[in-house]
Coordinates of C-alpha atoms in Angstrom, one line a residue:
M1 CA 30.2 194.3 221.5
V2 CA 27.4 196.0 219.7
T3 CA 24.8 197.4 222.2
E4 CA 21.2 197.9 221.5
S5 CA 21.6 201.7 221.6
S6 CA 24.5 201.7 219.2
S7 CA 22.5 199.5 216.8
A8 CA 19.6 201.9 217.0
S9 CA 21.9 204.9 216.4
G10 CA 23.3 203.2 213.3
R11 CA 19.9 202.6 211.9
R12 CA 19.0 206.3 212.5
S13 CA 22.2 207.3 210.7
V14 CA 21.5 205.1 207.7
R15 CA 17.9 206.4 207.6
S16 CA 19.1 210.0 207.8
T17 CA 21.5 209.5 204.9
H18 CA 18.8 207.8 202.8
E19 CA 16.3 210.7 203.5
G20 CA 18.9 213.3 202.9
I21 CA 19.7 212.0 199.4
L22 CA 16.0 211.9 198.5
R23 CA 15.5 215.5 199.8
G24 CA 18.5 216.7 197.7
Q25 CA 17.1 215.0 194.6
S26 CA 13.7 216.7 195.1
A27 CA 15.3 220.1 195.6
R28 CA 17.8 220.0 192.7
E29 CA 16.5 217.7 190.0
S30 CA 13.9 218.4 187.3
A31 CA 10.2 218.1 187.9
A32 CA 10.2 215.8 184.9
R33 CA 11.7 212.9 186.9
T34 CA 9.3 209.9 186.9
Y35 CA 10.6 206.6 188.4
A36 CA 12.0 208.4 191.4
R37 CA 8.6 209.7 192.4
A38 CA 7.0 206.3 192.6
L39 CA 10.1 204.5 193.8
P40 CA 11.6 206.5 196.7
I41 CA 14.6 204.3 197.1
V42 CA 18.4 205.0 197.0
P43 CA 20.2 202.0 195.4
V44 CA 23.8 201.6 196.7
R45 CA 24.5 197.9 195.7
A46 CA 23.0 195.5 193.2
R47 CA 23.5 192.0 192.0
G48 CA 21.3 190.0 189.6
L49 CA 17.7 190.6 190.6
T50 CA 18.5 192.2 193.9
I51 CA 18.9 195.8 194.8
E52 CA 20.0 197.1 198.2
G53 CA 19.0 200.6 199.2
A54 CA 20.9 203.2 201.3
D55 CA 18.5 202.4 204.1
G56 CA 19.6 198.7 204.2
R57 CA 16.4 197.3 202.6
R58 CA 16.6 194.8 199.8
Y59 CA 14.3 194.7 196.8
L60 CA 13.6 192.3 194.0
D61 CA 13.9 194.4 190.8
C62 CA 11.3 193.6 188.1
L63 CA 11.9 196.9 186.4
S64 CA 15.4 196.0 185.2
G65 CA 16.2 199.5 184.0
A66 CA 13.0 199.6 182.0
G67 CA 14.2 196.4 180.2
T68 CA 17.8 197.4 179.9
L69 CA 19.3 194.8 182.2
A70 CA 18.8 191.5 180.3
L71 CA 21.3 189.8 182.7
G72 CA 20.3 191.7 185.8
H73 CA 22.6 194.0 187.8
N74 CA 26.3 193.6 187.6
H75 CA 26.4 190.2 185.9
P76 CA 30.0 188.7 186.1
V77 CA 30.4 188.4 182.4
V78 CA 29.5 192.1 181.9
L79 CA 31.9 193.3 184.6
E80 CA 34.7 191.1 183.2
A81 CA 34.2 192.6 179.7
I82 CA 34.3 196.1 181.1
R83 CA 37.4 195.5 183.2
K84 CA 39.2 193.9 180.2
V85 CA 38.7 197.1 178.2
L86 CA 39.7 199.3 181.1
D87 CA 42.9 197.3 181.8
S88 CA 43.9 197.2 178.1
G89 CA 44.5 201.0 177.9
A90 CA 42.3 201.2 174.8
P91 CA 40.6 204.6 174.2
L92 CA 37.1 204.7 175.6
H93 CA 35.6 206.9 173.0
D94 CA 36.3 206.5 169.2
L95 CA 33.6 208.4 167.3
D96 CA 32.9 206.0 164.4
L97 CA 36.5 204.7 164.0
A98 CA 37.0 200.9 163.6
T99 CA 38.3 199.2 166.7
P100 CA 38.7 195.5 167.8
V101 CA 35.9 196.1 170.4
K102 CA 33.5 197.4 167.8
D103 CA 34.3 194.6 165.4
A104 CA 33.6 192.0 168.1
F105 CA 30.3 193.6 168.9
V106 CA 29.1 193.8 165.2
T107 CA 30.1 190.2 164.7
E108 CA 28.1 189.0 167.7
L109 CA 25.2 191.2 166.8
F110 CA 25.0 189.9 163.2
R111 CA 25.2 186.3 164.5
T112 CA 21.9 186.8 166.4
L113 CA 19.9 188.6 163.6
P114 CA 16.8 186.9 162.2
P115 CA 17.3 184.5 159.4
G116 CA 17.4 186.1 156.0
F117 CA 18.3 189.5 157.4
A118 CA 22.0 189.5 158.3
G119 CA 23.2 188.5 154.8
N120 CA 22.4 191.9 153.3
A121 CA 22.3 194.1 156.3
R122 CA 24.2 197.2 157.4
V123 CA 24.6 198.6 160.9
R124 CA 24.7 202.2 161.9
F125 CA 25.7 203.4 165.3
C126 CA 23.6 206.3 166.6
G127 CA 23.5 208.5 169.7
P128 CA 23.4 206.4 172.9
A129 CA 19.6 206.2 173.4
G130 CA 16.8 204.2 171.8
T131 CA 15.1 207.5 170.8
D132 CA 18.3 208.4 168.8
A133 CA 18.0 205.1 166.9
V134 CA 14.3 205.8 166.1
E135 CA 15.3 209.2 164.8
A136 CA 18.0 207.6 162.6
A137 CA 15.6 205.0 161.3
L138 CA 13.0 207.7 160.3
N139 CA 15.7 209.8 158.6
L140 CA 17.0 206.6 156.8
V141 CA 13.7 205.6 155.2
R142 CA 12.8 209.2 154.3
A143 CA 16.2 209.6 152.6
A144 CA 15.9 206.3 150.8
T145 CA 12.3 206.7 149.6
G146 CA 12.2 210.5 149.0
R147 CA 8.9 210.5 151.0
T148 CA 8.1 212.0 154.3
G149 CA 5.0 210.4 155.9
V150 CA 5.1 207.6 158.4
L151 CA 2.6 205.0 159.4
A152 CA 2.5 204.3 163.2
F153 CA 0.1 202.7 165.7
G154 CA -2.1 203.9 168.5
G155 CA -0.5 203.2 171.9
A156 CA 3.0 203.2 170.6
C157 CA 6.0 204.6 172.4
H158 CA 9.2 205.3 170.3
G159 CA 11.2 207.8 172.3
M160 CA 11.5 211.4 173.3
T161 CA 13.3 213.3 170.6
A162 CA 11.4 215.6 168.2
G163 CA 11.1 213.1 165.4
S164 CA 10.4 210.1 167.6
L165 CA 7.7 212.1 169.4
E166 CA 5.8 212.4 166.2
V167 CA 5.0 208.7 166.0
P168 CA 3.7 207.6 169.5
G169 CA 0.0 207.2 169.9
G170 CA -0.5 210.3 172.0
A171 CA 1.4 212.7 169.8
A172 CA 0.0 215.7 167.9
D173 CA -0.4 215.0 164.1
V174 CA 2.7 216.1 162.3
R175 CA 3.6 213.8 159.4
V176 CA 2.3 210.6 160.9
V177 CA -0.9 208.5 160.2
R178 CA -1.9 206.4 163.2
L179 CA -3.4 203.0 162.6
P180 CA -5.3 200.7 165.0
Y181 CA -3.1 198.3 166.9
P182 CA -4.8 194.9 167.4
Q183 CA -5.5 193.7 170.9
D184 CA -8.0 191.3 172.5
Y185 CA -9.0 192.9 175.7
R186 CA -9.7 196.4 174.5
C187 CA -10.1 195.8 170.7
P188 CA -10.6 199.0 168.8
F189 CA -13.3 197.3 166.8
G190 CA -15.1 195.7 169.7
V191 CA -14.6 192.1 168.5
G192 CA -11.1 191.0 169.6
G193 CA -9.2 187.9 168.5
D194 CA -8.5 187.0 164.9
R195 CA -11.5 189.1 163.7
G196 CA -10.2 192.2 165.4
A197 CA -6.7 191.7 163.9
E198 CA -8.2 191.1 160.5
L199 CA -10.2 194.4 160.7
A200 CA -7.0 196.2 161.7
A201 CA -5.1 194.7 158.8
R202 CA -7.9 195.7 156.3
W203 CA -8.0 199.2 157.8
T204 CA -4.2 199.5 157.0
E205 CA -4.8 198.3 153.4
S206 CA -7.6 200.7 152.9
V207 CA -5.6 203.7 154.1
L208 CA -2.8 202.8 151.7
D209 CA -4.9 201.9 148.7
D210 CA -7.9 204.3 148.9
L211 CA -7.1 207.4 146.9
G212 CA -9.7 209.2 149.0
S213 CA -8.1 208.4 152.3
G214 CA -5.9 211.5 152.3
V215 CA -2.8 209.5 153.0
R216 CA 0.1 209.6 150.5
Q217 CA 2.5 206.7 150.1
P218 CA 4.5 206.8 153.3
A219 CA 8.3 206.6 153.8
G220 CA 7.9 203.7 156.2
M221 CA 5.8 202.0 158.8
I222 CA 7.1 201.7 162.4
L223 CA 5.7 199.2 165.0
E224 CA 6.6 197.4 168.2
P225 CA 6.1 193.6 168.1
V226 CA 5.0 193.9 171.7
Q227 CA 3.9 197.4 172.9
G228 CA 5.6 197.9 176.2
E229 CA 4.7 201.3 177.5
G230 CA 1.4 200.9 175.7
G231 CA 0.4 198.2 178.2
V232 CA 2.3 195.0 177.3
L233 CA 0.3 194.2 174.1
P234 CA 1.7 191.4 172.0
V235 CA 0.4 191.5 168.4
P236 CA -0.8 188.3 166.7
D237 CA 2.0 186.7 164.7
A238 CA -0.3 186.4 161.7
W239 CA -1.1 190.1 161.8
L240 CA 2.6 191.0 161.9
H241 CA 3.1 188.7 158.9
R242 CA 0.3 190.6 157.1
M243 CA 2.0 193.9 157.9
R244 CA 5.2 192.6 156.3
Q245 CA 3.2 191.5 153.3
I246 CA 1.3 194.7 153.0
T247 CA 4.4 196.9 153.2
A248 CA 6.5 194.8 150.9
E249 CA 3.9 194.8 148.2
R250 CA 3.6 198.6 148.3
S251 CA 7.4 199.3 148.7
V252 CA 7.0 200.8 152.2
P253 CA 10.0 200.0 154.5
L254 CA 8.9 198.2 157.7
I255 CA 10.7 199.4 160.8
A256 CA 10.6 197.1 163.8
D257 CA 11.2 198.9 167.1
E258 CA 13.0 196.2 169.2
V259 CA 14.4 198.6 171.8
Q260 CA 12.5 196.9 174.7
T261 CA 11.6 193.5 173.1
G262 CA 15.0 192.5 171.9
V263 CA 17.8 190.2 173.3
G264 CA 15.5 187.4 174.4
R265 CA 13.0 189.4 176.4
T266 CA 9.9 187.9 174.6
G267 CA 11.1 184.3 174.3
A268 CA 12.8 184.7 171.0
F269 CA 16.1 186.6 170.5
W270 CA 14.2 189.2 168.5
A271 CA 10.4 189.5 168.9
V272 CA 9.9 189.6 165.1
E273 CA 11.1 186.0 164.9
H274 CA 7.9 184.8 166.5
S275 CA 6.1 185.7 163.2
G276 CA 9.0 184.5 161.0
I277 CA 9.4 187.9 159.3
A278 CA 12.5 190.0 158.5
P279 CA 11.8 193.8 158.6
D280 CA 13.7 196.3 156.5
V281 CA 15.0 198.2 159.6
M282 CA 15.5 197.1 163.2
V283 CA 15.8 199.7 166.0
L284 CA 17.9 198.4 168.8
S285 CA 19.0 199.8 172.2
K286 CA 18.6 199.1 175.9
A287 CA 19.8 195.5 176.5
I288 CA 22.3 195.5 173.6
G289 CA 24.6 197.8 175.7
G290 CA 24.7 195.3 178.6
S291 CA 23.5 198.1 181.0
L292 CA 25.5 201.0 179.4
P293 CA 24.1 203.4 176.8
L294 CA 24.3 202.0 173.2
A295 CA 21.9 202.2 170.2
V296 CA 22.1 201.1 166.6
I297 CA 19.9 200.5 163.6
V298 CA 20.3 197.5 161.4
Y299 CA 18.8 197.7 157.9
R300 CA 18.8 196.3 154.4
D301 CA 21.7 197.5 152.4
A302 CA 19.4 198.8 149.7
L303 CA 18.4 201.6 152.0
D304 CA 22.0 202.7 152.6
V305 CA 21.9 205.9 150.6
R306 CA 23.0 208.5 153.2
Q307 CA 26.2 210.4 152.5
P308 CA 29.1 210.8 154.9
G309 CA 28.4 213.4 157.5
A310 CA 24.7 212.5 158.0
P311 CA 23.6 213.2 161.6
A312 CA 24.6 210.4 163.8
G313 CA 25.8 211.8 167.2
T314 CA 29.1 212.2 168.8
F315 CA 28.6 209.5 171.5
R316 CA 28.3 206.6 169.1
G317 CA 31.7 205.1 169.9
N318 CA 31.3 204.0 173.5
Q319 CA 33.8 201.1 173.8
L320 CA 32.7 200.1 177.3
A321 CA 29.1 199.7 176.1
M322 CA 30.1 197.7 173.0
A323 CA 32.2 195.4 175.2
A324 CA 29.4 194.9 177.7
G325 CA 26.9 194.5 174.8
T326 CA 29.0 191.8 173.2
A327 CA 29.2 189.9 176.5
T328 CA 25.5 190.2 177.0
L329 CA 24.5 189.1 173.5
A330 CA 26.9 186.1 173.6
H331 CA 25.7 185.0 177.1
V332 CA 22.0 185.2 176.1
R333 CA 22.7 183.2 172.9
E334 CA 25.1 180.6 174.3
N335 CA 22.9 179.8 177.4
G336 CA 19.6 179.7 175.7
L337 CA 18.1 182.5 177.8
A338 CA 15.5 183.4 175.2
E339 CA 14.1 179.9 175.4
R340 CA 14.3 180.1 179.2
A341 CA 12.3 183.3 179.1
A342 CA 9.6 181.7 177.0
T343 CA 9.2 178.7 179.3
L344 CA 9.4 180.6 182.6
G345 CA 7.2 183.4 181.3
S346 CA 4.5 181.0 180.3
H347 CA 4.5 179.5 183.8
M348 CA 4.4 182.9 185.4
L349 CA 1.5 184.0 183.2
G350 CA -0.4 180.8 184.1
R351 CA -0.1 181.3 187.8
L352 CA -1.1 185.0 187.4
R353 CA -4.2 184.0 185.4
D354 CA -5.2 181.5 188.1
L355 CA -4.8 184.2 190.6
A356 CA -7.1 186.5 188.6
H357 CA -10.0 184.2 189.3
H358 CA -9.9 185.4 192.9
F359 CA -9.3 189.1 192.3
P360 CA -11.8 190.7 189.8
G361 CA -9.6 193.8 189.7
M362 CA -7.1 191.8 187.7
G363 CA -9.0 192.5 184.4
D364 CA -6.5 190.9 182.0
V365 CA -3.1 189.1 182.3
R366 CA -1.0 189.1 179.2
G367 CA 2.5 189.1 177.9
R368 CA 5.1 187.2 176.0
G369 CA 8.2 185.6 177.6
L370 CA 9.4 187.8 180.5
M371 CA 7.4 190.8 179.4
I372 CA 4.3 190.6 181.5
G373 CA 1.4 192.9 182.2
I374 CA -1.6 192.9 184.5
E375 CA -4.4 195.4 183.6
M376 CA -6.1 196.5 186.7
V377 CA -9.8 197.4 186.3
D378 CA -12.9 198.5 188.2
P379 CA -15.2 195.4 187.9
E380 CA -18.0 197.1 189.7
T381 CA -18.9 199.1 186.6
D382 CA -21.7 197.2 184.8
H383 CA -21.0 197.0 181.1
G384 CA -22.9 193.8 180.3
P385 CA -26.5 193.6 179.2
D386 CA -27.1 190.9 181.8
G387 CA -25.4 192.8 184.6
T388 CA -22.5 190.3 184.8
T389 CA -18.8 191.0 184.9
P390 CA -17.5 190.9 181.3
S391 CA -15.7 187.6 180.5
R392 CA -12.0 187.4 179.9
V393 CA -12.6 184.7 177.2
T394 CA -11.9 186.3 173.9
P395 CA -13.9 185.3 170.7
E396 CA -11.1 183.2 169.1
A397 CA -11.1 181.0 172.2
V398 CA -14.6 179.9 171.6
T399 CA -15.2 177.3 168.8
P400 CA -18.5 177.9 167.0
E401 CA -20.8 175.0 166.6
R402 CA -20.8 173.4 163.2
G403 CA -23.5 174.7 160.9
T404 CA -24.0 178.1 162.8
P405 CA -23.5 181.3 160.9
E406 CA -20.3 182.0 163.0
A407 CA -18.8 178.7 161.9
V408 CA -19.6 179.3 158.2
T409 CA -18.4 182.9 158.1
A410 CA -15.5 183.2 160.6
P411 CA -12.1 183.5 158.9
S412 CA -9.6 180.7 159.6
S413 CA -6.5 182.9 159.6
L414 CA -5.2 186.3 158.6
D415 CA -3.3 184.8 155.7
D416 CA -6.7 183.7 154.2
P417 CA -8.9 186.7 154.8
R418 CA -12.6 186.3 153.7
V419 CA -15.6 188.5 153.8
W420 CA -18.4 187.2 156.1
A421 CA -21.4 186.0 154.2
D422 CA -23.8 188.3 156.0
G423 CA -21.5 191.3 155.6
R424 CA -20.7 191.5 159.3
A425 CA -17.1 192.3 160.4
G426 CA -17.5 190.3 163.6
T427 CA -19.6 189.8 166.6
P428 CA -19.3 192.6 169.2
H429 CA -18.5 191.4 172.7
R430 CA -19.2 193.1 175.9
P431 CA -16.6 195.8 176.6
P432 CA -14.3 195.2 179.6
P433 CA -14.6 197.3 182.8
P434 CA -12.9 200.6 182.8
P435 CA -9.2 200.8 183.7
A436 CA -8.4 201.4 187.4
P437 CA -5.1 203.5 187.5
E438 CA -5.6 204.1 191.3
L439 CA -5.8 200.4 192.0
A440 CA -2.7 199.8 189.8
A441 CA -0.8 202.5 191.7
A442 CA -1.9 200.9 195.0
V443 CA -0.5 197.6 193.8
R444 CA 2.8 199.2 193.0
R445 CA 2.9 200.8 196.4
E446 CA 2.1 197.5 198.2
C447 CA 4.8 195.8 196.1
L448 CA 7.4 198.3 197.2
R449 CA 6.4 197.7 200.8
R450 CA 7.1 194.0 200.3
G451 CA 10.5 194.6 198.6
L452 CA 9.3 194.2 195.0
I453 CA 9.9 196.8 192.3
V454 CA 7.4 197.0 189.5
E455 CA 6.3 199.7 187.2
L456 CA 3.1 200.8 185.4
G457 CA 2.1 201.3 181.8
G458 CA -0.8 201.3 179.5
R459 CA -3.1 204.1 178.2
H460 CA -4.2 205.1 181.7
S461 CA -1.2 203.8 183.6
G462 CA -3.4 201.0 184.7
V463 CA -1.2 198.1 183.8
V464 CA 1.2 196.6 186.3
R465 CA 4.3 195.6 184.4
L466 CA 7.0 192.9 185.1
L467 CA 10.3 193.0 183.3
P468 CA 12.6 190.7 185.4
P469 CA 16.0 189.9 184.1
L470 CA 16.4 186.8 181.9
T471 CA 18.6 185.3 184.6
I472 CA 15.9 185.1 187.2
T473 CA 15.9 181.8 189.0
D474 CA 13.0 179.5 189.8
E475 CA 13.2 180.5 193.5
Q476 CA 13.3 184.2 192.6
A477 CA 10.3 183.8 190.3
S478 CA 8.4 182.2 193.1
A479 CA 9.3 185.0 195.4
V480 CA 8.3 187.7 192.9
L481 CA 4.9 186.1 192.3
D482 CA 4.2 185.6 196.0
R483 CA 5.0 189.2 196.8
L484 CA 2.9 190.4 193.9
A485 CA 0.0 188.2 195.0
D486 CA 0.3 189.6 198.5
A487 CA 0.3 193.2 197.1
I488 CA -2.7 192.6 194.9
E489 CA -4.6 191.1 197.8
A490 CA -3.8 194.1 200.0
A491 CA -4.6 196.7 197.4
S492 CA -7.8 194.9 196.4
R493 CA -9.0 194.8 199.9
D494 CA -9.1 198.5 200.1
H495 CA -10.6 199.0 196.6
I496 CA -12.6 196.0 195.5
P497 CA -14.3 193.1 197.4
P498 CA -13.0 189.6 196.4
A499 CA -14.8 187.7 193.7
N500 CA -14.4 184.5 195.7
P501 CA -14.9 184.8 199.5
T502 CA -13.0 181.6 200.0
P503 CA -9.2 182.2 200.3
P504 CA -7.2 180.7 197.4
D505 CA -6.1 177.1 197.9
P506 CA -2.3 177.3 198.6
T507 CA -1.6 174.1 196.8
R508 CA -3.3 175.2 193.7
F509 CA -1.1 178.2 193.2
Q510 CA 2.2 176.7 194.4
Y511 CA 4.8 177.6 191.8
S512 CA 6.7 174.7 190.3
P513 CA 9.8 175.0 188.0
P514 CA 9.1 174.4 184.3
T515 CA 11.4 171.3 184.2
A516 CA 13.3 169.2 186.7
A517 CA 16.7 170.1 185.2
G518 CA 18.3 172.6 183.0
T519 CA 16.2 175.6 183.9
Q520 CA 18.7 177.5 186.0
P521 CA 20.7 180.0 184.0
V522 CA 24.5 179.8 184.0
G523 CA 26.4 182.0 186.5
Q524 CA 23.5 183.1 188.6
H525 CA 24.1 181.7 192.1
E526 CA 24.1 185.0 194.0
D527 CA 21.6 185.3 196.8
R528 CA 20.5 181.7 196.3
D529 CA 20.4 180.9 200.0
R530 CA 18.0 183.8 200.5
H531 CA 15.6 182.2 198.0
R532 CA 15.4 178.6 199.0
Q533 CA 12.1 178.9 200.9
R534 CA 8.9 178.6 198.8
H535 CA 5.8 180.6 199.6
P536 CA 2.4 179.6 198.1
V537 CA -0.3 182.3 197.7
R538 CA -2.4 182.4 200.8
S539 CA -4.6 184.7 202.7
R540 CA -3.1 187.0 205.3
S541 CA -5.2 185.3 208.0
S542 CA -3.6 181.9 207.2
R543 CA 0.0 183.2 207.0
A544 CA 2.2 181.7 209.7
S545 CA 3.8 184.2 212.0
G546 CA 7.5 184.5 212.6
P547 CA 10.6 185.4 210.6
D548 CA 10.4 185.0 206.8
E549 CA 13.9 185.3 205.3
L550 CA 12.7 185.3 201.7
R551 CA 10.0 187.9 202.1
G552 CA 12.4 189.7 204.4
H553 CA 11.9 193.5 204.3
H554 CA 8.2 194.0 204.1
A555 CA 7.9 197.0 206.4
D556 CA 6.8 200.3 205.1
P557 CA 9.7 202.2 203.4
A558 CA 8.9 205.2 205.6
R559 CA 10.0 203.3 208.7

C-alpha cells in the first residue's frame, strides 16, 4: 500500500534527480548551450510527439530536434531498422565503402528527388551535420567553376563551420554578397507581395549584370526555400522560379539548402518542388538520418570534378543513420505524409490567423506545411499616419479597381515583369510594429508551463516556431493549438491589452480535422487515449474547473 508520505517522498526524490542533472549540466557544459537554457527539462522517455521528463512531467514536442524528427521520437519503423542492422553483425562504420545499407539508402533517396534531377545526379556523403553538407556544397561549386564568390540572402542560416558561417545574413563579409530575401510582413523594399518579390529579383539581376556593382561572377547562389531560423519565411514560388532562371542563364550553380525544409516538412517532399524547379545542388541533413546524424549533397553530375581524397570527413559511413534514414524516407513517401503536412498545416495556420484577430501581439502568422511561425510584435507603437495599427493585409491581397493607375501598372506575375508606367517600384505600405522578443520569450515560457515545447527564431528572436512531427494526429494538433492559445493569452495579458475585450467564441475556433477519413498517419496510435478530449480556445474565466487529462501537466516546471 502506497501511503501519502511515501508518495510525497518519491516525488521529492524524482525532483531532486531532475534538479541535480540540470545543476551538473550548468556546472560542466559550455556556456554556448542554447536550447537547454530556455527548456530546463531532462528527457528520459519519448514516443511520437510526447516527451517525458525526469521529473515525471509530459510535454508535447513541437521542436522535433529542430526539425530532425520527421516521424517524431522513436518511431517503430526507425527502431526496427536500427535493430535489424545491430542484429545483423554488420560493421557500424564504413568510411565511404559500399554496403547494402548504403545502397538501400541511396536508392530510396533518389526515388524521392524532384523530377528531372535524379536522372543525372550524384550523391556525396559528408560529415554528419548539415553544416558539413553546406561546406561540401560550397567547395563543390568553387571547384567546378573556378570562382570563389557566393550569393546568399539576408536572414539566412546555413550552419556553424567556417565556410558556412560566411553565408548567413549576420556574418561578416568574406567572399559573400548578400541579397534581399523577399517577404511580405517586413519587405526590405517596403511594398510586400509580388511587387516586393519582383524588386528583389531585379536587384539580383542588377548585381550580376552591372559591371559597376563590384560583384564578380560568383561560384554559386545558396538559398533556403523557406528560411527557418530567419523567422519561417516562405519565398514566393514565382520568385524561386526566377532565381532558377537568373542563375541558369548566367551559369551560376543554384544550391538549395533543404536541411530543415526537406522530407515532407513544407507539404512537398522537397520544398523546391512547390516552384517546380530543379536546383544544381541540394544540401540535405536532419530528417534524412531518421533522428541520427547524417548529411549528404546531391548535385548534377556535370559538377562532379573533385578528385579522390577531397575533404569529406571520417564520419560519413554511419550505417545506423543510413538504415534509419531509409526507413524514414520510405515511410514518408509511402504514407503520403508530405500531403498530410500540407493539409494539416493549412488548417493550423487558419486557426492561428483567426486567433490573431483577438491578440494584437500576434503580428503575423505564416508558414508552409508543418513549418509554422508567429511573429510577436509591440502593437502599441504607432507606425501609421492615421494612428491605427498596421494591417496584416499585404498588397497582393487587394485587387485594384479597374482603370486606376495601380490596375494599369501592377505586374501580373514574376515571370512577366514590367516597368510601372509612372516609374514607381510599388506603393509603400505602413511598416509593421516593431518585433517583441520579450513577448515571444514569455509565450515560450507559458507554453512550457502548459507542457508544450516550442522555440524562437527570426531576426530578433521574436518569432514563435512550430515544427511538429509529420505524424502528429488531429487530436494532438488540437491539443498543441489549445495550449499555444492559452500561452499567448497569458503572455499577452502581462504585456499587451487584448484587441477585442470580448472573449473569443469557443465554437468559432474549435479545431476540426481536414477530412473525415484518411488523415491519421499510419502507425501512430501511441498516447491516443490521452488525446481524445477536444479543447476549444476560451478565456480563463470560462474554463471549467476539474481534472483535464489532455492538458495534464500545466503546473510551473519549478514545482
